[in-house]
mmCIF file of C-alpha atoms in Angstrom:
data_model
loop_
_atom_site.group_PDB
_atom_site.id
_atom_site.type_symbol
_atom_site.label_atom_id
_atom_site.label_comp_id
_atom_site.label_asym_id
_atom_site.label_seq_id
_atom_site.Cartn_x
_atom_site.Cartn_y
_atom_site.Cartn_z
ATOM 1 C CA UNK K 14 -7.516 -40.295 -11.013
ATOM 2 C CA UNK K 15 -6.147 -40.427 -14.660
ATOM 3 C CA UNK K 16 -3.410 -38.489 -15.593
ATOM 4 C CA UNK K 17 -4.324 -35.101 -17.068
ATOM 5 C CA UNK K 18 -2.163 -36.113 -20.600
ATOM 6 C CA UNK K 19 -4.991 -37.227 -23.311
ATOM 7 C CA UNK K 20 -7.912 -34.994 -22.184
ATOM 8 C CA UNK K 21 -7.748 -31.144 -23.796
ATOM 9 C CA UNK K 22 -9.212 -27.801 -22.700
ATOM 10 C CA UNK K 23 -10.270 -25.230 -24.612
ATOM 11 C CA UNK K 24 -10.309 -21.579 -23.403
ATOM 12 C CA UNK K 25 -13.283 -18.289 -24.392
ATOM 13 C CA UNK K 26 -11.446 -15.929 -27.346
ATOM 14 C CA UNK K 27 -9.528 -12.968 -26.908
ATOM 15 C CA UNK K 28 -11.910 -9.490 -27.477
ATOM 16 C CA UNK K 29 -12.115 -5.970 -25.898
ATOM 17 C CA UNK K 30 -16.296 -4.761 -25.227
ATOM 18 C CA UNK K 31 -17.198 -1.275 -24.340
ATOM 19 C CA UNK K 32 -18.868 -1.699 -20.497
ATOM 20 C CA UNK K 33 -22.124 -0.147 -20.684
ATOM 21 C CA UNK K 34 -22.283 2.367 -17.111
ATOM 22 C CA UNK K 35 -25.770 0.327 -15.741
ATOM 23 C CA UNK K 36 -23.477 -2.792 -15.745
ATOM 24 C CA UNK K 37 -23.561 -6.056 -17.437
ATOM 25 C CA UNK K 38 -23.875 -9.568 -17.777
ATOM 26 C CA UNK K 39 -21.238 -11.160 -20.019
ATOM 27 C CA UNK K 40 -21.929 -15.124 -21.018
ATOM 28 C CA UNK K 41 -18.857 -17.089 -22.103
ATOM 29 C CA UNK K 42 -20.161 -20.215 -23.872
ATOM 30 C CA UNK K 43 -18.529 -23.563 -23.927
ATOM 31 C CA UNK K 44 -14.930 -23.187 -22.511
ATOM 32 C CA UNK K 45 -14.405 -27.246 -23.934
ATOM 33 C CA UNK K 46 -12.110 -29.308 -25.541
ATOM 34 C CA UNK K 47 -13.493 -31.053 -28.401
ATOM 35 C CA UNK K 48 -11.635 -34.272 -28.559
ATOM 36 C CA UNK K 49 -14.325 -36.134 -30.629
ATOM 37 C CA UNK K 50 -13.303 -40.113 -29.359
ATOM 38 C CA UNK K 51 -13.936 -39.348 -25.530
ATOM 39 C CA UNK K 52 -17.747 -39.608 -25.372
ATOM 40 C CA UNK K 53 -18.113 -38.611 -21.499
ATOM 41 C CA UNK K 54 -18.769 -35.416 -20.963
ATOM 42 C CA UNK K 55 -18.626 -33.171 -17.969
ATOM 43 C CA UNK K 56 -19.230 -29.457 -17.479
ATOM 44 C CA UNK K 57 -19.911 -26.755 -14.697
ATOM 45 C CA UNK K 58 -21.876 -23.368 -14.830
ATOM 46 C CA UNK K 59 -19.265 -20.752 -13.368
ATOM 47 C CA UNK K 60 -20.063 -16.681 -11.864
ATOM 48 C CA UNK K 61 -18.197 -14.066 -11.365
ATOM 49 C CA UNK K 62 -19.292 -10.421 -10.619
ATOM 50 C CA UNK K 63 -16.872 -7.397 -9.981
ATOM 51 C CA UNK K 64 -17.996 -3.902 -9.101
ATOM 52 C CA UNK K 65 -17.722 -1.322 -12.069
ATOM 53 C CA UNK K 66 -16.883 2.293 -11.196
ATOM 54 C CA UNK K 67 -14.135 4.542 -13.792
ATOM 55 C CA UNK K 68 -14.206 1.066 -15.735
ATOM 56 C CA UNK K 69 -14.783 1.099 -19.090
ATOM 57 C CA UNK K 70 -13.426 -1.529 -21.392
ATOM 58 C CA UNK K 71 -13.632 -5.020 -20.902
ATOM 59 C CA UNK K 72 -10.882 -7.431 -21.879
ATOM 60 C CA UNK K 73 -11.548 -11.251 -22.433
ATOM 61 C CA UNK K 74 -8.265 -13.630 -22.684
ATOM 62 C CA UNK K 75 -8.405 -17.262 -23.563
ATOM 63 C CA UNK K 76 -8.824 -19.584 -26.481
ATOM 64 C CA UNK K 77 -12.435 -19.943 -28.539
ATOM 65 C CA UNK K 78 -16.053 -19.354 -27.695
ATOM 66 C CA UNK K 79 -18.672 -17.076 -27.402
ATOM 67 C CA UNK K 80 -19.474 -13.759 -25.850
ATOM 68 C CA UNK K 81 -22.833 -12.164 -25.160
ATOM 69 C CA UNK K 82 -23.363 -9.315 -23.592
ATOM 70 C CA UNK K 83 -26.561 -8.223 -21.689
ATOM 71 C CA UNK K 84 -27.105 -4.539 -20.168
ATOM 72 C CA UNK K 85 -28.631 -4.524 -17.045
ATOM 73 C CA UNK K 86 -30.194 -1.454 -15.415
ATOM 74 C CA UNK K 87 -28.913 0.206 -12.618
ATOM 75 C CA UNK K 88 -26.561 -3.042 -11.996
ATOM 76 C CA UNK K 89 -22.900 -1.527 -10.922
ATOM 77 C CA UNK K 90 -21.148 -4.415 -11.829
ATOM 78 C CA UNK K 91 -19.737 -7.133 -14.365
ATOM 79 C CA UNK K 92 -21.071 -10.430 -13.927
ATOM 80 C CA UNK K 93 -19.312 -12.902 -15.949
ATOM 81 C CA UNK K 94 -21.236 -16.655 -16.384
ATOM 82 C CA UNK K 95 -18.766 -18.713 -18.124
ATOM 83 C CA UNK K 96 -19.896 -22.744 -18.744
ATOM 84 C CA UNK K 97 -16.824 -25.349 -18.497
ATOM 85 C CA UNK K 98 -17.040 -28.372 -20.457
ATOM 86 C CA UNK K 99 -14.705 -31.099 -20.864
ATOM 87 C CA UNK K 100 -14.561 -34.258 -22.709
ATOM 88 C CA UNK K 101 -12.806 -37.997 -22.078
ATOM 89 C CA UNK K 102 -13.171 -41.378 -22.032
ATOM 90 C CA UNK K 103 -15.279 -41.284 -18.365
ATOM 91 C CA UNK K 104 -17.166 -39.204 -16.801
ATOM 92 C CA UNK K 105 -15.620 -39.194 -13.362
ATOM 93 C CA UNK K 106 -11.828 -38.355 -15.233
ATOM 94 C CA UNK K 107 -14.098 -35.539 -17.112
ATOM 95 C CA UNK K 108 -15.133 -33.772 -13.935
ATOM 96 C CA UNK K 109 -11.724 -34.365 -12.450
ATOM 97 C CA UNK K 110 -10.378 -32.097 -15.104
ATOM 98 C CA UNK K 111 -13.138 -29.261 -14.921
ATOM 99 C CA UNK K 112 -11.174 -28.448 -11.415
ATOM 100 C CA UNK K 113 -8.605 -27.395 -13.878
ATOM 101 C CA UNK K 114 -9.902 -24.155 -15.683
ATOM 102 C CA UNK K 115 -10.025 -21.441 -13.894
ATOM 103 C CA UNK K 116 -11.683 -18.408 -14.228
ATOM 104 C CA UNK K 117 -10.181 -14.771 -12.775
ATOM 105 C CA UNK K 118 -11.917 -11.876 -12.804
ATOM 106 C CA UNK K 119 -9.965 -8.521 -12.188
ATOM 107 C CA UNK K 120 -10.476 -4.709 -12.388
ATOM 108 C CA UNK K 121 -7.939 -2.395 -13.962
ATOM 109 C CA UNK K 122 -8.599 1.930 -13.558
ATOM 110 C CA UNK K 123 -9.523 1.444 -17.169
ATOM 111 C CA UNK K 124 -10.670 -2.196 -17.787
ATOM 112 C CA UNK K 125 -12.673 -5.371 -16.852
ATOM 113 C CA UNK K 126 -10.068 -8.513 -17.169
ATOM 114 C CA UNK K 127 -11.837 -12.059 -17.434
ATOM 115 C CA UNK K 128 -8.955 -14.434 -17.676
ATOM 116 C CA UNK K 129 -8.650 -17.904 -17.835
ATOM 117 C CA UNK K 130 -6.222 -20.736 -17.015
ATOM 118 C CA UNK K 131 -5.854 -24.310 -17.743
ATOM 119 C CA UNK K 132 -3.965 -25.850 -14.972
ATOM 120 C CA UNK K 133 -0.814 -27.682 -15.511
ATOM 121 C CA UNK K 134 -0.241 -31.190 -13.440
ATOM 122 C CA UNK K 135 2.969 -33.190 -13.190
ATOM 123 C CA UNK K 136 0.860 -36.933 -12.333
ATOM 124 C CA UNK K 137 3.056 -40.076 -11.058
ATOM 125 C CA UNK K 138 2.645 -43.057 -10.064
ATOM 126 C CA UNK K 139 5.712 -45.127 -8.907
ATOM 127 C CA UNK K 140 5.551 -48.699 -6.969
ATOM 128 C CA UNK K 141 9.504 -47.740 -5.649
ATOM 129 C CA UNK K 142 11.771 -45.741 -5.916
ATOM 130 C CA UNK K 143 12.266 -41.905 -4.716
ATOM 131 C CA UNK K 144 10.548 -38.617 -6.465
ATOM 132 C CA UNK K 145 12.247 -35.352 -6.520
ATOM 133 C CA UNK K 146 9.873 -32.579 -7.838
ATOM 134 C CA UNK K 147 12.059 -29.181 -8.401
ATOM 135 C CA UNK K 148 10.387 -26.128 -8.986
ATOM 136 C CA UNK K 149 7.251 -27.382 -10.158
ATOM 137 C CA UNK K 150 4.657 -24.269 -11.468
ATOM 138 C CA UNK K 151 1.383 -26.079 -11.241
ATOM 139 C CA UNK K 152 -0.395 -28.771 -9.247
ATOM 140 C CA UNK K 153 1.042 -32.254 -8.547
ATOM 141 C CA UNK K 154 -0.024 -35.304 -7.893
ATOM 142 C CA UNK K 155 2.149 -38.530 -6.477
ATOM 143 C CA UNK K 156 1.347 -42.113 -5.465
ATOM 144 C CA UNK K 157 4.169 -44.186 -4.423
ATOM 145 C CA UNK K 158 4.303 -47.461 -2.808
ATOM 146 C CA UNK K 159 7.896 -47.535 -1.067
ATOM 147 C CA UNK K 160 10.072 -44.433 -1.138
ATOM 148 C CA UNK K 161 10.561 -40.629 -0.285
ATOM 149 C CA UNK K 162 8.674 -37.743 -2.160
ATOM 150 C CA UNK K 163 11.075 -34.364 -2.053
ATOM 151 C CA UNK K 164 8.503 -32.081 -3.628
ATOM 152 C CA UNK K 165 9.141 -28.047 -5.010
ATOM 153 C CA UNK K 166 5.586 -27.038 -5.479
ATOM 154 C CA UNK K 167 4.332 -23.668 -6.783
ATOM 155 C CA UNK K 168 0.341 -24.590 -7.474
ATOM 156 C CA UNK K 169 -2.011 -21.841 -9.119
ATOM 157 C CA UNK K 170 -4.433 -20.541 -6.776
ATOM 158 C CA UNK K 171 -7.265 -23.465 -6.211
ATOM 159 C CA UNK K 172 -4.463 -26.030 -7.311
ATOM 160 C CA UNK K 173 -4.159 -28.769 -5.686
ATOM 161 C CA UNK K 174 -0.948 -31.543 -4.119
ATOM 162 C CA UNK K 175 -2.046 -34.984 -3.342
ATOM 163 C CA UNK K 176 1.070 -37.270 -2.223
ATOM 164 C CA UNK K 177 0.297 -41.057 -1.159
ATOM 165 C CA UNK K 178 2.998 -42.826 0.000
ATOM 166 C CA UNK K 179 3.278 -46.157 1.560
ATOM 167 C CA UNK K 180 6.312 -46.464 3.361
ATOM 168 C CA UNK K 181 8.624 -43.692 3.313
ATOM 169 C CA UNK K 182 8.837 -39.674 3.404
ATOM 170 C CA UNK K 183 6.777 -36.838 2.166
ATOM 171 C CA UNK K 184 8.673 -33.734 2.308
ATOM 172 C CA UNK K 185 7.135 -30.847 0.962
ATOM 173 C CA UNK K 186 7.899 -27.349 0.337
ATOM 174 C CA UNK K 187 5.874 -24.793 -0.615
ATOM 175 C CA UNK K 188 5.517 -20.476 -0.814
ATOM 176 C CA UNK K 189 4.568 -19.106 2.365
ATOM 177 C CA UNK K 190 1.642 -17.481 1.338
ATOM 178 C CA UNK K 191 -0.262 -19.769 -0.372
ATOM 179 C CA UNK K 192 -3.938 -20.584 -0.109
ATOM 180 C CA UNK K 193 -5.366 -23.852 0.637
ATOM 181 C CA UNK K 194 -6.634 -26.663 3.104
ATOM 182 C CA UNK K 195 -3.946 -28.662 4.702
ATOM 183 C CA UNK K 196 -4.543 -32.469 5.263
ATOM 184 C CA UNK K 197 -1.611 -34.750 6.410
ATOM 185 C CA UNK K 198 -1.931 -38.472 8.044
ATOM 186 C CA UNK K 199 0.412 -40.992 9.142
ATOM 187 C CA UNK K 200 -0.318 -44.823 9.891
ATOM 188 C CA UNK K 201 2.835 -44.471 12.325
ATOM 189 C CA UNK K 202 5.584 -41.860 12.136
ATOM 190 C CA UNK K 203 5.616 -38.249 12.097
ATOM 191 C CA UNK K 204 4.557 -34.915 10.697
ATOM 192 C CA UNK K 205 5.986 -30.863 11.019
ATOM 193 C CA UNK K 206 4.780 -27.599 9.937
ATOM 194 C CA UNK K 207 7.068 -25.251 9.519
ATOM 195 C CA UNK K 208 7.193 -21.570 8.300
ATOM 196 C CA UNK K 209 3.852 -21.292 7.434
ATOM 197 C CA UNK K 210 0.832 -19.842 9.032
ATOM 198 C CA UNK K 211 -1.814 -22.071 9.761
ATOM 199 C CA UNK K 212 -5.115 -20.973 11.251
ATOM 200 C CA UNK K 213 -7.495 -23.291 12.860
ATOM 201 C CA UNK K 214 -5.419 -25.939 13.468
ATOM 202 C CA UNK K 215 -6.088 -29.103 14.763
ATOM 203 C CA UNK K 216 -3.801 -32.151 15.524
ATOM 204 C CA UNK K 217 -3.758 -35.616 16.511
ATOM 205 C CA UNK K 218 -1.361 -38.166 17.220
ATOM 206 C CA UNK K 219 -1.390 -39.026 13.331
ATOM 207 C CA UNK K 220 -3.029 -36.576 11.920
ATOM 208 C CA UNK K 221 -2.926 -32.571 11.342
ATOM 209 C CA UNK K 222 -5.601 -30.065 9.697
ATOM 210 C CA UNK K 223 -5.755 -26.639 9.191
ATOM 211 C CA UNK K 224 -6.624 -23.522 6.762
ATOM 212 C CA UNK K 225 -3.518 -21.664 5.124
ATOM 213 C CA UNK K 226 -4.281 -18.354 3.526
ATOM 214 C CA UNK K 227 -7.783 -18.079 1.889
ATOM 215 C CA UNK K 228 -8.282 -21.797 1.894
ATOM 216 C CA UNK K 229 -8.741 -21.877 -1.976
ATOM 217 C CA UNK K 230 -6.604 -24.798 -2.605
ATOM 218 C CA UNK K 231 -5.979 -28.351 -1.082
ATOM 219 C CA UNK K 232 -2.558 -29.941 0.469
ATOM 220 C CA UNK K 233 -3.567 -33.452 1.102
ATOM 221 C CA UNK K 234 -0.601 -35.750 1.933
ATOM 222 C CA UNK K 235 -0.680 -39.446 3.445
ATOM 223 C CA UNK K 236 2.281 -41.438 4.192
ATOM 224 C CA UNK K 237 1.533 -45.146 5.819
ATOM 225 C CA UNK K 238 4.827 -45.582 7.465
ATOM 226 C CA UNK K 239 7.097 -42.827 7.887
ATOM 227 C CA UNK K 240 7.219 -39.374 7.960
ATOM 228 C CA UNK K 241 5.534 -35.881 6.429
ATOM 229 C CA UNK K 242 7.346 -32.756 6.602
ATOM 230 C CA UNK K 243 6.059 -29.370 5.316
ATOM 231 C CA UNK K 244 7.794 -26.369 4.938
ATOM 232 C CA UNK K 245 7.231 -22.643 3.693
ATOM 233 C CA UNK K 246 9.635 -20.979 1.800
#
C-alpha cells in the first residue's frame, strides 16, 4: 500500500442546526479531497444514528461540504449519512485511504456532535536497518526486510498497525485499552502477550489471534524469523 503522503482529504464544514423533536436525517455530501491529477476515485456511503432526548442543537465539525437536513416523523433520533470520497493516482491506494476518515457521532445534554477525523500514518519501508517508533498518535505501518521494529503506538479508534519483518523483532507496545483484532505470525521464533486483555484467543505454534476491546481496529504483525512481542501499557 502507498504511503498516505500525496493523496488529501477533505472534511464536511463547521455549522450548529436546531434538532427538530420528531428527529432527523442529516446528509453530509462529499467529505473528498479534490486533488485534480489523481483520476481514480474511491468513495463509501457512511450511517450513523444516535437517540435524541433533551437534545437540541446539533454541531457539525470538519472541513467543506454540504448539509441537508430532513425531518422525520415520530423518528427519536439523528441519523447522520455522510459520503467519503477520495482521489489518487489508483483506485486500490484510493480505497486504502477511505479507511482513514472517520466519522463520530456523540450526544451532549444539549447537543448532537458529528465529528470527523482524518487519520494520521507514519508509513516505512526499510530493506535493513532497525525502526524505533516513540510515541506515535496515529496508525503505523512498517515493512522491513532485516532488523528489529521497537514501536510506541497510540492509533485512533479503527486505526490500524501492520509490521512485516523478515528477519528480526517486532516489539510492540500499545494502551491497554485499546480496541482492535490482534494478528501475529512467525515463520520460526516466538510471540508474547502481555498486559492486555485478550478475549477469544486462539494460539498455535506460530501463530496467535484474538479480539482486544471492541474489536474496532486491527494489530496485524508478521515477523519471518525471529520474534513478536506485545505489550500494554
Amino acid at each position: 500500500m502507498k504511503s498516505p503522503r500525496g493523496t488529501r482529504t477533505w472534511l464536511p464544514i463547521v455549522g450548529l442546526l436546531p434538532l427538530l423533536a420528531s428527529g432527523c436525517i442529516v446528509g453530509v455530501i462529499d467529505l473528498d479531497d479534490d486533488e485534480r491529477s489523481n483520476d481514480a476515485e474511491a468513495t463509501l456511503l457512511v450511517t450513523r444514528s444516535v437517540p435524541v432526548t433533551t437534545q437540541t442543537g446539533l454541531r457539525i465539525t470538519g472541513l467543506n461540504g454540504n448539509i441537508e437536513v430532513f425531518a422525520v416523523e415520530g423518528d427519536h433520533k439523528v441519523t447522520v449519512q455522510a459520503r467519503k470520497r477520495v482521489r489518487s493516482h489508483s483506485v486500490s491506494d484510493a480505497e486504502a485511504h477511505l479507511s482513514r476518515i472517520h466519522i463520530e457521532v456523540e450526544t451532549t445534554p444539549d447537543e448532537v456532535q458529528v465529528k470527523t477525523a482524518h487519520i494520521g500514518w507514519v508509513a516505512l519501508d526499510v530493506a535493513n536497518g532497525n525502526v524505533v517508533l516513540e510515541r506515535v498518535e496515529g496508525c503505523a505501518l512498517v515493512t522491513l526486510g532485516n532488523g528489529n521494529v521497537n514501536a510506541v503506538v497510540s492509533p485512533p479508534l479503527g486505526g490500524d498497525i501492520v509490521f512485516s519483518v523478515g528477519n528480526g523483532s517486532a516489539i510492540l507496545t500499545v494502551p491497554h485499552d485499546i480496541s482492535a483484532e490482534l494478528k501475529a505470525q512467525v515463520g520460526n521464533g516466538s510471540i508474547s502477550v502481555q498486559g492486555l486483555s485478550v478475549a477469544n484467543p486462539v494460539s498455535g505454534p506460530n501463530t496467535f489471534r484474538g479480539t482486544l476491546g471492541s474489536g474496532a481496529g486491527l494489530i496485524d504483525l508478521t515477523v519471518g524469523n525471529g520474534t513478536i512481542r506485545v505489550s500494554g501499557s
